[in-house]
mmCIF file of C-alpha atoms in Angstrom:
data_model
loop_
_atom_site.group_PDB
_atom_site.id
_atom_site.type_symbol
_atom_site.label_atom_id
_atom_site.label_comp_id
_atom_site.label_asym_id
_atom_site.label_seq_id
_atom_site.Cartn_x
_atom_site.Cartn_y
_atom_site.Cartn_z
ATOM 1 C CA UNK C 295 -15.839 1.949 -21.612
ATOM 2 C CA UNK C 296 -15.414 0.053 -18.662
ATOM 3 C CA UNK C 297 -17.507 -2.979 -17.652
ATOM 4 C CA UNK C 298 -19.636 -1.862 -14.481
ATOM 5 C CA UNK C 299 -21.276 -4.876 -12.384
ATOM 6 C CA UNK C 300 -24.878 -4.328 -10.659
ATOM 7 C CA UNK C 301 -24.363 -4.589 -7.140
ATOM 8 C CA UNK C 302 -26.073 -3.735 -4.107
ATOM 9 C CA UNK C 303 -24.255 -2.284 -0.930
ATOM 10 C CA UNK C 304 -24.567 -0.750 2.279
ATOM 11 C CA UNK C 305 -23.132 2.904 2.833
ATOM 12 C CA UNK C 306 -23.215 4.708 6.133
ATOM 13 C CA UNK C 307 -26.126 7.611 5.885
ATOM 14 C CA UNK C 308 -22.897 10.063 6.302
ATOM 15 C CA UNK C 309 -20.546 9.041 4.032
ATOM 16 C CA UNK C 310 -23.200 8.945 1.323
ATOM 17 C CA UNK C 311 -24.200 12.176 2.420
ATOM 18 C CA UNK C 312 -20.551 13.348 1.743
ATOM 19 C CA UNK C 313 -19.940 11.537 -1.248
ATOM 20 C CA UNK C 314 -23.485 13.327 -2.592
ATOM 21 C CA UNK C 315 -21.985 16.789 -1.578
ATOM 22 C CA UNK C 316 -18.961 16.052 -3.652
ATOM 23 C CA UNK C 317 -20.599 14.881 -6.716
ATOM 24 C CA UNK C 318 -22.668 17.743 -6.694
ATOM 25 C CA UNK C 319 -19.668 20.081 -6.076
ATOM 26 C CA UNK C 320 -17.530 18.268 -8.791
ATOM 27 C CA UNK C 321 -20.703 18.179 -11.222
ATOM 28 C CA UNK C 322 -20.039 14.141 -11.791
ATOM 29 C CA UNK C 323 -22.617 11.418 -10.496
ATOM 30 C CA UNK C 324 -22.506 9.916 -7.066
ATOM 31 C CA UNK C 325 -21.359 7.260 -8.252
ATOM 32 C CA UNK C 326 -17.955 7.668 -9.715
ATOM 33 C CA UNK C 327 -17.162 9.791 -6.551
ATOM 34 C CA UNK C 328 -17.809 6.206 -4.821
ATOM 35 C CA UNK C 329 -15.776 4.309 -7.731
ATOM 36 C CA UNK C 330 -12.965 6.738 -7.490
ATOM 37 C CA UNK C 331 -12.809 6.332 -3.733
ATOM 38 C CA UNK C 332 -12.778 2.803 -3.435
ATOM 39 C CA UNK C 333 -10.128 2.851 -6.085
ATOM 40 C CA UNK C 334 -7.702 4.966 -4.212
ATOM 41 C CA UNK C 335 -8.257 2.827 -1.188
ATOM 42 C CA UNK C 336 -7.907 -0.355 -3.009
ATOM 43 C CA UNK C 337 -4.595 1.522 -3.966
ATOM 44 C CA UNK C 338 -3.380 1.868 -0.242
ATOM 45 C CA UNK C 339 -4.540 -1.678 0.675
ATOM 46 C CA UNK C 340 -2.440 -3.156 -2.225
ATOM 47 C CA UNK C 341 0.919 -0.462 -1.410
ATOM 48 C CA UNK C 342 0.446 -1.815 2.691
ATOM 49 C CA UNK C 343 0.265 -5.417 1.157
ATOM 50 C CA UNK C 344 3.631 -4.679 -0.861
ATOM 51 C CA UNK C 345 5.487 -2.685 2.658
ATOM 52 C CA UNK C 346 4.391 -5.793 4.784
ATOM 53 C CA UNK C 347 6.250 -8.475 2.365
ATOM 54 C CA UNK C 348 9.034 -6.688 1.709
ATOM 55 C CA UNK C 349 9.307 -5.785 5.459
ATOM 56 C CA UNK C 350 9.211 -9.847 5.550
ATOM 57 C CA UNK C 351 11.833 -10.281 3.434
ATOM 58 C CA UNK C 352 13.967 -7.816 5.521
ATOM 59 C CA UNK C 353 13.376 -9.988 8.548
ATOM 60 C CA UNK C 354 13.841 -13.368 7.213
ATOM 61 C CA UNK C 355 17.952 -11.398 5.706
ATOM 62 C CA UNK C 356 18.089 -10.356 9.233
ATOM 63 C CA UNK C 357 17.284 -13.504 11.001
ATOM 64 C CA UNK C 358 19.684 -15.585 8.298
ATOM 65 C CA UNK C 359 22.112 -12.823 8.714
ATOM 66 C CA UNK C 360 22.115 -13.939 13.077
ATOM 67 C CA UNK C 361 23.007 -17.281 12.306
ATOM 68 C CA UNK C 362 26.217 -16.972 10.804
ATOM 69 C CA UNK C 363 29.477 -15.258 12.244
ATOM 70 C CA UNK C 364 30.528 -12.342 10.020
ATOM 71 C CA UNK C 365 33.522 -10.328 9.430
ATOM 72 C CA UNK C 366 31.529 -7.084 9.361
ATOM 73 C CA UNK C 367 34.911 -5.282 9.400
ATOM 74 C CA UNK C 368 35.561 -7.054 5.932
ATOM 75 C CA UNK C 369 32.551 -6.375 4.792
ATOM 76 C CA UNK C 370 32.515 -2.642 5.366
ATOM 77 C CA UNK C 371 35.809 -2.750 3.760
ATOM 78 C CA UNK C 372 34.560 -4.444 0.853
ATOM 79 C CA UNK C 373 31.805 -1.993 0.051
ATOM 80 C CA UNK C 374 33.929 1.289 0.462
ATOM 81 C CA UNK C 375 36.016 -0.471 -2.377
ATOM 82 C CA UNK C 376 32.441 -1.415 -4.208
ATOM 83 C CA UNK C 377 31.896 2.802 -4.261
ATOM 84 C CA UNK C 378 35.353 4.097 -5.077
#
């Protein structure tokens, strides 16, 4: 079993309203339709977190890449070898 923490929160009138519908729908309690969705968005904040840095460390390559004079004609050369 999980450990569970009493909290008190605010919920807009219509998204309890919808989670309530669901519950009953599903035949589960209220709140593990709340628990469940705050999960899955906790999921999509963390996997935006993880885009944004690695997007980071794309642009930081990028910007080290424009500081230095490459022979990208080598380098393509070098790869095609790399795959044959």
């Amino acid at each position: 079993m999980q450990t569970t923490v009493r909290t008190t929160i605010r919920i807009r009138k219509d998204i309890l309203d919808q989670s309530k519908l669901i519950a009953f729908k599903k035949g589960t309690s209220v709140q593990e339709i709340i628990n469940s969705t705050l999960a899955l968005g906790l999921g999509k904040v963390s996997d935006l977190d993880s885009n944004k840095e690695a997007m980071n460390k794309i642009d930081r390559f990028r910007v080290s890449l424009s500081n230095k004079k490459n022979d990208w004609q080598d380098l393509l050369n070098a790869s095609k070898l790399d795959l044959k």
